[in-house]
C-alpha positions as a printed NumPy array, in Angstrom:
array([[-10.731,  -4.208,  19.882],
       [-11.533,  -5.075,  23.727],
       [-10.298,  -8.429,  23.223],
       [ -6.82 ,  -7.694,  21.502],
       [ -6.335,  -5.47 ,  24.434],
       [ -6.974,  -7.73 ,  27.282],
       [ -4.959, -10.331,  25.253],
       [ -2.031,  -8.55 ,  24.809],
       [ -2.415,  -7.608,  28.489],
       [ -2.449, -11.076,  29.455],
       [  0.756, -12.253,  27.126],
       [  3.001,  -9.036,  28.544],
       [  1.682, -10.499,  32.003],
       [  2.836, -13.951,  31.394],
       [  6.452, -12.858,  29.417],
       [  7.1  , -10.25 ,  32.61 ],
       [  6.152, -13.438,  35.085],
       [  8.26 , -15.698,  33.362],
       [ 11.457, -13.374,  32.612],
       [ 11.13 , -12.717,  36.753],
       [ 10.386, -16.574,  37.373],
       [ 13.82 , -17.542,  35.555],
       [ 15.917, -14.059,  36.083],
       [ 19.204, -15.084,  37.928],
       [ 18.581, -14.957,  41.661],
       [ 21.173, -11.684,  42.085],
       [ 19.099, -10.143,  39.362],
       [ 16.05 , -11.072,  40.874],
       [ 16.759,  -9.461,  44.434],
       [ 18.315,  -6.096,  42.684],
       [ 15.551,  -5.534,  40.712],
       [ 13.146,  -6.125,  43.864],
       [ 14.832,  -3.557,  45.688],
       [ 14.489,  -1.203,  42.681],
       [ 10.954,  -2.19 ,  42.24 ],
       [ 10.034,  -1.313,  45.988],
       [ 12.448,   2.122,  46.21 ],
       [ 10.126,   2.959,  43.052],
       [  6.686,   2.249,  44.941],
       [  8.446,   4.357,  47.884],
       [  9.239,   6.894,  46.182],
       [  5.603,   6.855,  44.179],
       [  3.618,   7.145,  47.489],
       [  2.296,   4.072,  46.926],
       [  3.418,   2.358,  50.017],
       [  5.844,   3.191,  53.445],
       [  9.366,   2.397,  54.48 ],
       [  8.053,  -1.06 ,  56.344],
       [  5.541,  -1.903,  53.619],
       [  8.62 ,  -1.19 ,  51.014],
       [ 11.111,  -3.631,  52.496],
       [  8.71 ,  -6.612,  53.115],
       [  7.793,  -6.114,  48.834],
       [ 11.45 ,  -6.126,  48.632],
       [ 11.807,  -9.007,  50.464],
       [  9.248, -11.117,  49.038],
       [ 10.089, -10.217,  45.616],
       [ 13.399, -11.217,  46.062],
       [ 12.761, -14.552,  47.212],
       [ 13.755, -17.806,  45.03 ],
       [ 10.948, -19.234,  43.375],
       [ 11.158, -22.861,  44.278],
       [ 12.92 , -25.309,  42.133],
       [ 14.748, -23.967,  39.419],
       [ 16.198, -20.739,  40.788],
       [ 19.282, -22.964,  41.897],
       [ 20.686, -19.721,  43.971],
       [ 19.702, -20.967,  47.239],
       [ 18.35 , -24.468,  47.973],
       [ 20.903, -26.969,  46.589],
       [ 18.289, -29.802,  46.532],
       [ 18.254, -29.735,  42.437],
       [ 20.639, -33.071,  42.715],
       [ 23.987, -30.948,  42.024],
       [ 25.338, -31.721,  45.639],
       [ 25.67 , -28.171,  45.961],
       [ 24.805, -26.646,  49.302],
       [ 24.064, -23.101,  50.561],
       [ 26.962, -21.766,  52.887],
       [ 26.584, -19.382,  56.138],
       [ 26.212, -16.086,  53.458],
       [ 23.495, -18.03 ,  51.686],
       [ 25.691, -18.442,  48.816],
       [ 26.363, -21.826,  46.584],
       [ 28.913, -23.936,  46.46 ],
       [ 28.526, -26.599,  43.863],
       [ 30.172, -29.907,  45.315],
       [ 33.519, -31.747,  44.321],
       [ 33.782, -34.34 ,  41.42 ],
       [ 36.034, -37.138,  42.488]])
């Protein structure tokens, strides 16, 4: 019975890790600010402590997030709001 448990612990884990790994990047940083207002609002953590887990949850996660590095060999760069552009077929 232990062992069913921990398993389907471990699966939920890994499906929650890789719908966040994959979520789209504006997703990603909305549900991060939910996710910290929550803790906030829990008394689990402060104001300060609340914004730096909002922060680092909303960050892209490497390669394959394609919101925010443009190195994936599209041509398409990040402009001055962060946002990207993907570059011109000729």
């Amino acid at each position: 019975m232990t062992q069913e448990v921990l398993v389907g612990l471990i699966v939920a884990l890994a499906a929650l890790y890789a719908i966040w790994r994959w979520m789209p990047g504006s997703w990603r940083r909305a549900a991060a600010g939910r996710v910290a207002a929550g803790t906030q609002r829990a008394g689990l953590v402060d104001a300060e402590r609340a914004e730096r887990l909002a922060t680092s949850l909303g960050k892209a996660s490497g390669c394959g997030s394609c919101d925010s590095c443009g190195s994936c060999g599209t041509g398409a760069k990040p402009d001055a709001a962060g946002k990207t552009t993907p570059a011109r077929s000729h």
